[in-house]
CSV table of C-alpha atoms and ligand atoms in Angstrom, one decimal:
chain,number,residue,atom,x,y,z
A,7,MET,CA,-411.2,-228.9,4.8
A,8,ILE,CA,-409.4,-230.2,7.9
A,9,ILE,CA,-407.8,-233.5,6.9
A,10,LYS,CA,-407.3,-236.2,9.6
A,11,PRO,CA,-406.6,-239.8,8.8
A,12,LYS,CA,-409.6,-242.1,8.2
A,13,VAL,CA,-408.2,-245.5,8.7
A,14,ARG,CA,-410.3,-248.7,8.1
A,15,GLY,CA,-408.3,-251.8,8.7
A,16,PHE,CA,-405.4,-251.9,6.4
A,17,ILE,CA,-406.6,-248.9,4.3
A,18,CYS,CA,-406.5,-245.2,4.9
A,19,THR,CA,-409.3,-243.7,2.8
A,20,ASN,CA,-407.9,-240.1,2.6
A,21,ALA,CA,-404.6,-238.4,2.2
A,22,HIS,CA,-403.0,-235.1,3.2
A,23,PRO,CA,-401.5,-233.1,0.2
A,24,GLN,CA,-398.9,-231.3,2.2
A,25,GLY,CA,-397.8,-234.4,4.0
A,26,CYS,CA,-397.5,-236.3,0.7
A,27,LYS,CA,-395.4,-233.4,-0.7
A,28,ALA,CA,-393.1,-233.6,2.3
A,29,ASN,CA,-392.7,-237.3,1.8
A,30,VAL,CA,-391.7,-236.7,-1.8
A,31,ALA,CA,-389.3,-233.9,-0.9
A,32,GLU,CA,-387.7,-236.2,1.7
A,33,GLN,CA,-387.0,-238.9,-0.9
A,34,ILE,CA,-385.7,-236.3,-3.4
A,35,ALA,CA,-383.3,-234.9,-0.7
A,36,TYR,CA,-382.1,-238.5,0.1
A,37,VAL,CA,-381.3,-239.2,-3.6
A,38,LYS,CA,-379.5,-235.8,-4.1
A,39,ALA,CA,-377.4,-236.5,-1.0
A,40,HIS,CA,-376.5,-240.0,-2.0
A,41,VAL,CA,-375.9,-240.0,-5.7
A,42,ASN,CA,-372.5,-238.9,-7.0
A,43,ALA,CA,-371.5,-237.5,-10.3
A,44,GLU,CA,-370.3,-240.9,-11.6
A,45,ALA,CA,-373.6,-242.6,-10.8
A,46,ASN,CA,-375.4,-239.6,-12.3
A,47,GLN,CA,-373.5,-240.2,-15.6
A,48,ALA,CA,-374.1,-244.0,-15.6
A,49,GLY,CA,-377.8,-243.9,-14.7
A,50,PRO,CA,-380.8,-244.0,-17.0
A,51,LYS,CA,-381.9,-241.0,-19.0
A,52,ASN,CA,-385.3,-241.8,-20.5
A,53,VAL,CA,-387.4,-243.8,-18.1
A,54,LEU,CA,-390.9,-245.4,-18.1
A,55,VAL,CA,-392.2,-246.3,-14.6
A,56,ILE,CA,-395.3,-248.4,-14.6
A,57,GLY,CA,-396.8,-248.0,-11.1
A,58,CYS,CA,-395.0,-244.7,-10.5
A,59,SER,CA,-397.1,-243.0,-7.8
A,60,THR,CA,-396.4,-244.7,-4.5
A,61,GLY,CA,-394.0,-247.2,-2.8
A,62,TYR,CA,-391.2,-248.7,-4.8
A,63,GLY,CA,-392.4,-247.3,-8.2
A,64,LEU,CA,-392.4,-243.7,-6.8
A,65,ALA,CA,-388.9,-244.2,-5.3
A,66,SER,CA,-387.7,-245.6,-8.7
A,67,ARG,CA,-389.0,-242.5,-10.5
A,68,ILE,CA,-387.4,-240.2,-8.0
A,69,THR,CA,-384.1,-242.0,-8.2
A,70,ALA,CA,-384.0,-241.9,-12.0
A,71,ALA,CA,-385.0,-238.2,-12.1
A,72,PHE,CA,-383.0,-236.8,-9.3
A,73,GLY,CA,-380.2,-239.3,-9.3
A,74,SER,CA,-379.3,-239.2,-13.0
A,75,GLY,CA,-381.4,-236.4,-14.5
A,76,ALA,CA,-383.8,-238.7,-16.3
A,77,LYS,CA,-386.9,-237.7,-18.2
A,78,THR,CA,-389.7,-239.8,-16.7
A,79,LEU,CA,-393.0,-241.0,-18.0
A,80,GLY,CA,-395.1,-242.5,-15.3
A,81,VAL,CA,-398.2,-244.6,-15.3
A,82,CYS,CA,-400.4,-245.0,-12.3
A,83,TYR,CA,-404.1,-245.4,-11.3
A,84,GLU,CA,-404.9,-242.7,-8.8
A,85,GLN,CA,-407.9,-240.6,-7.5
A,86,ALA,CA,-407.8,-236.9,-8.3
A,87,PRO,CA,-409.2,-234.6,-5.5
A,88,SER,CA,-412.8,-233.7,-5.7
A,89,GLU,CA,-415.1,-233.0,-2.7
A,90,LYS,CA,-413.0,-235.7,-1.1
A,91,THR,CA,-409.2,-235.7,-0.9
A,92,GLY,CA,-407.2,-237.2,-3.7
A,93,SER,CA,-405.4,-240.4,-3.1
A,94,ALA,CA,-401.8,-240.4,-1.7
A,95,GLY,CA,-400.5,-241.4,-5.1
A,96,TYR,CA,-402.2,-238.5,-6.7
A,97,TYR,CA,-400.7,-236.0,-4.3
A,98,ASN,CA,-397.2,-237.7,-4.5
A,99,THR,CA,-397.3,-237.4,-8.3
A,100,SER,CA,-398.5,-233.8,-8.2
A,101,ALA,CA,-395.6,-233.0,-5.8
A,102,PHE,CA,-393.1,-235.0,-8.0
A,103,HIS,CA,-394.3,-232.9,-11.0
A,104,ASP,CA,-393.7,-229.6,-9.2
A,105,ALA,CA,-390.2,-230.7,-8.0
A,106,ALA,CA,-389.3,-232.0,-11.5
A,107,ALA,CA,-390.4,-228.7,-13.1
A,108,ALA,CA,-388.5,-226.7,-10.6
A,109,ALA,CA,-385.4,-228.8,-11.4
A,110,GLY,CA,-385.9,-228.5,-15.2
A,111,LEU,CA,-386.7,-232.2,-15.5
A,112,TYR,CA,-389.2,-233.6,-18.0
A,113,ALA,CA,-392.1,-235.5,-16.2
A,114,TYR,CA,-395.4,-236.6,-17.6
A,115,THR,CA,-397.9,-239.0,-16.0
A,116,ILE,CA,-400.7,-241.0,-17.5
A,117,ASN,CA,-403.4,-241.8,-14.9
A,118,GLY,CA,-405.3,-244.9,-16.0
A,119,ASP,CA,-405.4,-248.7,-16.1
A,120,ALA,CA,-401.9,-249.9,-17.1
A,121,PHE,CA,-403.3,-253.3,-17.9
A,122,SER,CA,-405.3,-251.9,-20.8
A,123,THR,CA,-404.2,-251.5,-24.4
A,124,ALA,CA,-405.5,-248.0,-24.5
A,125,ILE,CA,-403.1,-246.8,-21.8
A,126,LYS,CA,-400.2,-248.6,-23.5
A,127,ASP,CA,-401.0,-246.9,-26.8
A,128,GLN,CA,-401.2,-243.5,-25.0
A,129,ALA,CA,-397.8,-244.1,-23.4
A,130,ILE,CA,-396.3,-245.1,-26.7
A,131,ALA,CA,-397.7,-242.0,-28.4
A,132,LYS,CA,-396.3,-239.8,-25.6
A,133,ILE,CA,-392.9,-241.5,-25.7
A,134,LYS,CA,-392.7,-241.0,-29.5
A,135,ALA,CA,-393.7,-237.4,-29.2
A,136,ASP,CA,-391.5,-236.4,-26.2
A,137,LEU,CA,-388.8,-238.9,-25.3
A,138,GLY,CA,-387.5,-240.9,-28.2
A,139,LYS,CA,-386.2,-244.3,-27.1
A,140,ILE,CA,-386.6,-245.6,-23.5
A,141,ASP,CA,-383.5,-246.9,-21.7
A,142,LEU,CA,-385.1,-248.2,-18.5
A,143,VAL,CA,-388.6,-249.6,-17.9
A,144,VAL,CA,-389.5,-250.2,-14.3
A,145,TYR,CA,-392.5,-252.5,-13.7
A,146,SER,CA,-393.9,-251.8,-10.2
A,147,LEU,CA,-397.6,-252.5,-10.3
A,148,ALA,CA,-399.4,-253.9,-7.3
A,149,SER,CA,-403.1,-254.4,-8.0
A,150,PRO,CA,-405.8,-256.6,-6.6
A,151,ARG,CA,-407.4,-257.1,-10.0
A,152,ARG,CA,-406.8,-257.0,-13.7
A,153,THR,CA,-409.1,-256.8,-16.8
A,154,ASP,CA,-407.7,-258.9,-19.6
A,155,PRO,CA,-407.1,-256.5,-22.5
A,156,VAL,CA,-408.2,-259.0,-25.1
A,157,THR,CA,-411.2,-260.8,-23.5
A,158,GLY,CA,-412.4,-258.1,-21.1
A,159,GLN,CA,-412.6,-260.8,-18.3
A,160,VAL,CA,-411.8,-259.4,-14.8
A,161,TYR,CA,-409.4,-261.5,-12.7
A,162,SER,CA,-408.9,-261.0,-9.0
A,163,SER,CA,-405.9,-262.0,-7.0
A,164,VAL,CA,-406.0,-263.6,-3.6
A,165,LEU,CA,-403.5,-263.8,-0.7
A,166,LYS,CA,-403.8,-267.5,0.3
A,167,PRO,CA,-401.6,-270.4,1.1
A,168,ILE,CA,-401.2,-273.3,-1.4
A,169,GLY,CA,-401.9,-276.9,-0.6
A,170,SER,CA,-403.1,-276.7,3.0
A,171,ALA,CA,-404.6,-274.2,5.4
A,172,HIS,CA,-402.1,-272.0,7.3
A,173,THR,CA,-402.7,-270.9,10.9
A,174,SER,CA,-400.6,-268.3,12.4
A,175,LYS,CA,-400.4,-265.4,14.8
A,176,ASN,CA,-401.8,-262.2,13.4
A,177,LEU,CA,-401.9,-258.6,14.6
A,178,ASN,CA,-405.1,-256.7,14.4
A,179,THR,CA,-403.9,-253.2,13.7
A,180,ASP,CA,-407.2,-251.6,14.7
A,181,LYS,CA,-407.4,-253.1,18.2
A,182,LEU,CA,-403.8,-254.0,18.7
A,183,THR,CA,-404.8,-257.5,19.6
A,184,ILE,CA,-402.9,-260.7,18.6
A,185,ASN,CA,-405.1,-263.5,17.5
A,186,GLU,CA,-404.8,-266.7,15.5
A,187,LEU,CA,-405.6,-266.4,11.9
A,188,THR,CA,-406.4,-269.5,9.7
A,189,LEU,CA,-406.2,-269.0,6.0
A,190,ALA,CA,-407.9,-271.6,3.8
A,191,PRO,CA,-405.8,-272.9,0.9
A,192,ALA,CA,-406.4,-271.4,-2.6
A,193,THR,CA,-408.2,-273.3,-5.3
A,194,GLU,CA,-406.4,-274.0,-8.6
A,195,GLU,CA,-408.6,-271.2,-10.1
A,196,GLU,CA,-407.6,-268.7,-7.5
A,197,ILE,CA,-403.9,-269.5,-8.0
A,198,ALA,CA,-404.2,-269.1,-11.8
A,199,ASN,CA,-406.1,-265.8,-11.3
A,200,THR,CA,-403.5,-264.4,-9.0
A,201,VAL,CA,-400.8,-265.3,-11.6
A,202,LYS,CA,-402.9,-263.5,-14.2
A,203,VAL,CA,-403.0,-260.3,-12.1
A,204,MET,CA,-399.6,-260.2,-10.5
A,205,GLY,CA,-397.5,-262.5,-12.8
A,206,GLY,CA,-395.4,-261.4,-15.7
A,207,GLU,CA,-397.9,-261.4,-18.6
A,208,ASP,CA,-398.6,-257.6,-18.5
A,209,TRP,CA,-394.9,-256.8,-18.0
A,210,GLU,CA,-394.3,-258.8,-21.3
A,211,LEU,CA,-397.1,-257.0,-23.0
A,212,TRP,CA,-395.6,-253.6,-22.2
A,213,ILE,CA,-392.1,-254.6,-23.4
A,214,GLU,CA,-393.5,-256.2,-26.6
A,215,ALA,CA,-395.5,-253.0,-27.3
A,216,LEU,CA,-392.5,-250.8,-26.8
A,217,GLN,CA,-390.4,-253.1,-28.9
A,218,ALA,CA,-393.0,-253.3,-31.7
A,219,ALA,CA,-393.0,-249.5,-31.8
A,220,ASP,CA,-389.1,-249.5,-31.9
A,221,LEU,CA,-389.0,-247.4,-28.7
A,222,LEU,CA,-386.3,-249.4,-26.8
A,223,ALA,CA,-382.9,-247.9,-26.9
A,224,GLU,CA,-379.7,-250.0,-27.5
A,225,GLY,CA,-378.9,-251.7,-24.1
A,226,ALA,CA,-382.3,-250.9,-22.7
A,227,LYS,CA,-383.0,-252.5,-19.3
A,228,THR,CA,-386.2,-253.5,-17.7
A,229,VAL,CA,-386.8,-254.6,-14.1
A,230,ALA,CA,-389.9,-256.0,-12.2
A,231,TYR,CA,-390.1,-256.2,-8.4
A,232,THR,CA,-390.5,-259.1,-6.2
A,233,TYR,CA,-390.3,-260.3,-2.6
A,234,LEU,CA,-388.9,-263.6,-1.5
A,235,GLY,CA,-388.8,-263.5,2.3
A,236,ASP,CA,-387.9,-266.5,4.6
A,237,LYS,CA,-389.6,-269.2,6.6
A,238,LEU,CA,-392.0,-267.0,8.5
A,239,THR,CA,-393.5,-265.4,5.4
A,240,TRP,CA,-393.2,-268.3,3.0
A,241,PRO,CA,-396.6,-269.9,3.9
A,242,ILE,CA,-398.4,-266.6,3.0
A,243,TYR,CA,-396.0,-265.1,0.5
A,244,GLY,CA,-393.2,-267.0,-1.1
A,245,GLN,CA,-394.9,-270.4,-1.3
A,246,ALA,CA,-398.4,-269.0,-1.5
A,247,THR,CA,-400.6,-267.6,-4.4
A,248,ILE,CA,-398.6,-264.3,-4.6
A,249,GLY,CA,-395.3,-266.3,-4.7
A,250,LYS,CA,-396.7,-268.3,-7.7
A,251,ALA,CA,-397.4,-265.0,-9.4
A,252,LYS,CA,-393.9,-263.8,-8.6
A,253,GLU,CA,-392.4,-267.0,-10.0
A,254,ASP,CA,-394.1,-266.1,-13.2
A,255,LEU,CA,-392.0,-263.0,-13.3
A,256,ASP,CA,-388.9,-265.2,-13.5
A,257,ARG,CA,-390.5,-267.0,-16.5
A,258,ALA,CA,-391.3,-263.6,-18.1
A,259,SER,CA,-387.8,-262.2,-17.4
A,260,LYS,CA,-386.3,-265.2,-19.3
A,261,ALA,CA,-388.7,-264.7,-22.2
A,262,LEU,CA,-388.0,-261.0,-22.3
A,263,ASN,CA,-384.2,-261.5,-22.3
A,264,GLU,CA,-384.6,-263.5,-25.5
A,265,LYS,CA,-386.7,-260.8,-27.1
A,266,LEU,CA,-384.4,-258.0,-25.9
A,267,LYS,CA,-381.3,-259.5,-27.5
A,268,VAL,CA,-381.8,-257.5,-30.7
A,269,VAL,CA,-381.2,-254.3,-28.7
A,270,ASN,CA,-378.6,-255.9,-26.4
A,271,GLY,CA,-381.1,-255.2,-23.7
A,272,SER,CA,-381.8,-257.1,-20.4
A,273,ALA,CA,-384.7,-258.0,-18.2
A,274,ASN,CA,-384.4,-258.8,-14.5
A,275,VAL,CA,-386.5,-259.4,-11.5
A,276,ALA,CA,-385.2,-257.4,-8.5
A,277,VAL,CA,-385.8,-258.8,-5.0
A,278,LEU,CA,-386.6,-256.0,-2.5
A,279,LYS,CA,-387.1,-256.0,1.2
A,280,ALA,CA,-390.4,-256.1,3.0
A,281,LEU,CA,-391.6,-252.6,4.1
A,282,VAL,CA,-394.8,-250.8,4.7
A,283,THR,CA,-396.6,-249.8,1.5
A,284,GLN,CA,-400.3,-249.7,0.5
A,285,ALA,CA,-399.8,-253.1,-1.1
A,286,SER,CA,-397.9,-254.8,1.7
A,287,SER,CA,-400.2,-253.6,4.5
A,288,ALA,CA,-403.0,-255.7,2.9
A,289,ILE,CA,-401.1,-258.9,3.4
A,290,PRO,CA,-402.1,-260.9,6.5
A,291,LEU,CA,-399.2,-261.5,9.0
A,292,MET,CA,-397.1,-258.6,7.4
A,293,PRO,CA,-398.0,-256.0,10.1
A,294,LEU,CA,-396.7,-258.3,12.8
A,295,TYR,CA,-393.7,-259.5,10.8
A,296,LEU,CA,-392.8,-255.9,9.9
A,297,SER,CA,-393.2,-254.7,13.5
A,298,ILE,CA,-390.7,-257.3,14.7
A,299,LEU,CA,-388.4,-256.8,11.7
A,300,PHE,CA,-388.2,-253.1,12.3
A,301,LYS,CA,-387.3,-253.6,15.9
A,302,ILE,CA,-384.3,-255.8,14.9
A,303,MET,CA,-383.1,-253.9,11.9
A,304,LYS,CA,-383.5,-250.5,13.5
A,305,ALA,CA,-381.4,-251.7,16.4
A,306,GLU,CA,-378.7,-252.8,14.0
A,307,GLY,CA,-379.0,-249.6,11.9
A,308,THR,CA,-379.8,-251.6,8.8
A,309,ASP,CA,-383.4,-250.7,8.2
A,310,GLU,CA,-384.3,-249.1,4.9
A,311,HIS,CA,-387.3,-247.5,3.3
A,312,CYS,CA,-388.2,-247.6,-0.4
A,313,ILE,CA,-385.8,-244.8,-1.4
A,314,GLU,CA,-382.8,-246.4,0.2
A,315,GLN,CA,-383.6,-249.8,-1.3
A,316,ILE,CA,-384.1,-248.3,-4.8
A,317,GLU,CA,-381.1,-246.1,-4.7
A,318,ARG,CA,-379.1,-249.2,-3.9
A,319,LEU,CA,-380.8,-251.2,-6.6
A,320,PHE,CA,-379.7,-248.6,-9.1
A,321,SER,CA,-376.1,-248.1,-7.8
A,322,GLU,CA,-375.4,-251.7,-6.7
A,323,CYS,CA,-377.3,-253.7,-9.4
A,324,LEU,CA,-378.6,-251.9,-12.4
A,325,TYR,CA,-375.8,-249.4,-13.1
A,326,THR,CA,-372.6,-251.1,-12.1
A,327,ASP,CA,-370.3,-253.6,-13.7
A,328,THR,CA,-370.5,-255.8,-10.6
A,329,PRO,CA,-374.1,-256.3,-9.8
A,330,ARG,CA,-375.4,-258.3,-6.9
A,331,ILE,CA,-377.2,-261.0,-8.8
A,332,ASP,CA,-378.3,-264.5,-7.8
A,333,ALA,CA,-378.3,-267.8,-9.6
A,334,ALA,CA,-381.8,-267.1,-10.9
A,335,ASN,CA,-380.6,-263.9,-12.6
A,336,ARG,CA,-382.4,-261.7,-10.0
A,337,TYR,CA,-380.9,-258.5,-8.6
A,338,ARG,CA,-380.8,-258.7,-4.8
A,339,VAL,CA,-381.2,-255.8,-2.3
A,340,ASP,CA,-383.0,-257.8,0.3
A,341,GLU,CA,-379.8,-259.3,1.8
A,342,LYS,CA,-379.9,-257.3,5.0
A,343,GLU,CA,-383.5,-258.6,5.8
A,344,LEU,CA,-382.5,-262.1,5.0
A,345,GLU,CA,-379.3,-262.3,7.1
A,346,PRO,CA,-379.6,-265.5,9.1
A,347,HIS,CA,-379.1,-263.8,12.4
A,348,VAL,CA,-381.9,-261.3,11.6
A,349,GLN,CA,-384.3,-264.0,10.6
A,350,SER,CA,-383.5,-266.2,13.6
A,351,GLN,CA,-384.2,-263.2,15.9
A,352,VAL,CA,-387.5,-262.5,14.1
A,353,GLU,CA,-388.5,-266.1,14.5
A,354,ALA,CA,-387.7,-266.1,18.2
A,355,ILE,CA,-389.7,-263.0,18.9
A,356,TRP,CA,-392.5,-264.3,16.7
A,357,GLU,CA,-392.8,-267.2,19.1
A,358,ALA,CA,-392.7,-265.1,22.2
A,359,VAL,CA,-394.7,-262.1,21.2
A,360,THR,CA,-398.1,-261.5,22.9
A,361,GLU,CA,-400.5,-258.6,23.3
A,362,GLU,CA,-398.9,-257.8,26.7
A,363,ASN,CA,-395.3,-257.7,25.5
A,364,ILE,CA,-395.7,-256.4,21.9
A,365,ALA,CA,-394.5,-252.9,22.9
A,366,GLU,CA,-391.3,-254.3,24.3
A,367,LEU,CA,-390.6,-257.1,21.7
A,368,ALA,CA,-391.7,-255.4,18.5
A,369,ASP,CA,-391.8,-251.9,17.1
A,370,TYR,CA,-395.5,-251.5,16.2
A,371,LYS,CA,-395.1,-247.7,16.6
A,372,ALA,CA,-392.7,-247.7,13.7
A,373,TYR,CA,-395.1,-249.8,11.6
A,374,SER,CA,-398.0,-247.5,12.4
A,375,SER,CA,-396.1,-244.3,11.8
A,376,ASP,CA,-394.8,-245.7,8.4
A,377,PHE,CA,-398.4,-246.6,7.5
A,378,LEU,CA,-399.8,-243.2,8.3
A,379,LYS,CA,-396.9,-241.5,6.6
A,380,LEU,CA,-397.8,-243.3,3.3
A,381,PHE,CA,-400.9,-241.1,3.3
A,382,GLY,CA,-399.1,-237.9,4.4
A,383,PHE,CA,-400.0,-238.1,8.1
A,384,GLY,CA,-397.9,-237.8,11.2
A,385,ILE,CA,-395.2,-235.7,9.6
A,386,GLU,CA,-393.3,-233.1,11.6
A,387,GLY,CA,-393.9,-229.5,10.5
A,388,ILE,CA,-397.3,-230.1,8.9
A,389,ASP,CA,-400.2,-228.3,10.5
A,390,TYR,CA,-402.9,-230.9,10.6
A,391,ASP,CA,-405.4,-228.5,12.1
A,392,ALA,CA,-405.1,-226.1,9.2
A,393,ASP,CA,-408.1,-225.7,6.9
A,394,ILE,CA,-406.8,-226.5,3.4
A,395,ASN,CA,-408.3,-226.9,0.0
A,396,PRO,CA,-407.6,-230.6,-1.0
A,397,SER,CA,-407.7,-229.6,-4.7
A,398,ASP,CA,-405.2,-226.8,-4.4
A,399,VAL,CA,-402.4,-228.9,-6.1
A,400,THR,CA,-401.0,-229.3,-9.6
A,401,LEU,CA,-403.4,-231.5,-11.5
A,402,PHE,CA,-402.1,-234.0,-14.0
B,510,NAD,P1,-397.9,-249.7,-4.0
B,510,NAD,O1,-399.3,-250.1,-3.6
B,510,NAD,O2,-397.2,-248.7,-3.2
B,510,NAD,O3,-397.8,-249.2,-5.5
B,510,NAD,C1,-398.6,-249.7,-6.5
B,510,NAD,C2,-398.5,-248.8,-7.8
B,510,NAD,O4,-399.3,-249.5,-8.8
B,510,NAD,C3,-399.1,-247.5,-7.6
B,510,NAD,O5,-398.4,-246.5,-8.3
B,510,NAD,C4,-400.5,-247.6,-8.2
B,510,NAD,O6,-401.1,-246.4,-8.7
B,510,NAD,C5,-400.2,-248.5,-9.4
B,510,NAD,N1,-401.3,-249.3,-9.9
B,510,NAD,C6,-402.1,-250.2,-9.3
B,510,NAD,N2,-403.0,-250.7,-10.2
B,510,NAD,C7,-402.8,-250.1,-11.4
B,510,NAD,C8,-403.4,-250.1,-12.6
B,510,NAD,N3,-404.4,-251.0,-12.9
B,510,NAD,N4,-402.9,-249.3,-13.6
B,510,NAD,C9,-401.9,-248.4,-13.3
B,510,NAD,N5,-401.3,-248.3,-12.2
B,510,NAD,C10,-401.7,-249.1,-11.2
B,510,NAD,O7,-397.0,-251.1,-4.0
B,510,NAD,P2,-395.5,-251.5,-3.8
B,510,NAD,O8,-395.5,-252.2,-2.5
B,510,NAD,O9,-394.6,-250.3,-4.1
B,510,NAD,O10,-395.3,-252.6,-4.9
B,510,NAD,C11,-394.7,-252.4,-6.1
B,510,NAD,C12,-394.0,-253.7,-6.5
B,510,NAD,O11,-393.0,-254.0,-5.5
B,510,NAD,C13,-395.0,-254.9,-6.5
B,510,NAD,O12,-394.7,-255.8,-7.5
B,510,NAD,C14,-394.7,-255.6,-5.1
B,510,NAD,O13,-395.0,-257.0,-5.1
B,510,NAD,C15,-393.2,-255.4,-5.1
B,510,NAD,N6,-392.6,-255.5,-3.7
B,510,NAD,C16,-393.2,-254.9,-2.6
B,510,NAD,C17,-392.6,-255.1,-1.4
B,510,NAD,C18,-393.2,-254.5,-0.1
B,510,NAD,O14,-392.8,-254.9,1.0
B,510,NAD,N7,-394.1,-253.5,-0.3
B,510,NAD,C19,-391.4,-255.9,-1.2
B,510,NAD,C20,-390.8,-256.4,-2.4
B,510,NAD,C21,-391.4,-256.2,-3.6
């Protein structure tokens, strides 16, 4: 099969196994080059990553494994290759397994619905059998829906403003046109459903299940990821339905800190920067916001990808005596994006940008190449004309 990208709107429906492998190798090389012996010693050793196959979760797994030699158990929901290509997360995980095996590192991945009790039970059985107690649980799920494990009811999340409609510029990434987009406000039910999917309830269920099975080590840490952003993104993120769900992570983190006292453990939300992942490319306004942000942060030399963010989260927040933490007990690695001079430049360009000047004022090329790269496309050294077998990878 010759694999070329099949992009529909904000989704690419296929992936390139060799390109995904190259992405994983690049992240591993970054971690190996940046983590010193001291950090290696201090870092986690037995890690559970929920949402381990792409984006921030994959970067967390790579940082734990290749930064501090951790054994990692991952949970994800990915498509294995068949007559079609596998999903990018499948190929990433396959490549991670190969690299971990080559480095003598334990890695096991459970592919199934992390919201379900069955997958939690499977993870617990595997941890008991292979790992002993867990010292770090990373919660990095991004999902549009969740089936309640008790009632079986399916909840869907929405990306909508709260209170009143929001009209804003929006970049159509297929046609490269800029139009006005009006998003109607969410109903109370839509807000509650989004909290049910992306809030803290499932994070709490995971930690409670691990604690009930006595699988949390003394001093165990758990972290869940959030985005706060600034004025431009607040109407669609921070102060919108997804922001409400993320506020619920703060509630969950407080509740978990109480529960974790018996093992001297801790739970924190970590605030990360906006970047291109499968989850963020689905958020209206984000492609334009990110194209402008990239232009500014690249010019300053401060732009970061998932792996740089997570390596800093580990070294500057999770495994240091002087963590960067805010008044709400959240770890912060989004500080470069939120620098006032960066945000004021983004706002000025947002006002000025049009279809005619977008190439000059923003860096859509960087956005687009980061997007294609998520699926293993556009990577130097990969022969995209080669006929390859999409199933010729390590299955897990
Ligand atoms: P992503 O889409 O790259 O990754 C999502 C992960 O969740 C994948 O591993 C996927 O397999 C897994 N997953 C989804 N549904 C699942 C299910 N039912 N069962 C098991 N696994 C499932 O997303 P991401 O952008 O890396 O987001 C991870 C977290 O980081 C989210 O909480 C997100 O809000 C947060 N975050 C993202 C950004 C950003 O700009 N992308 C910024 C700050 C915080």
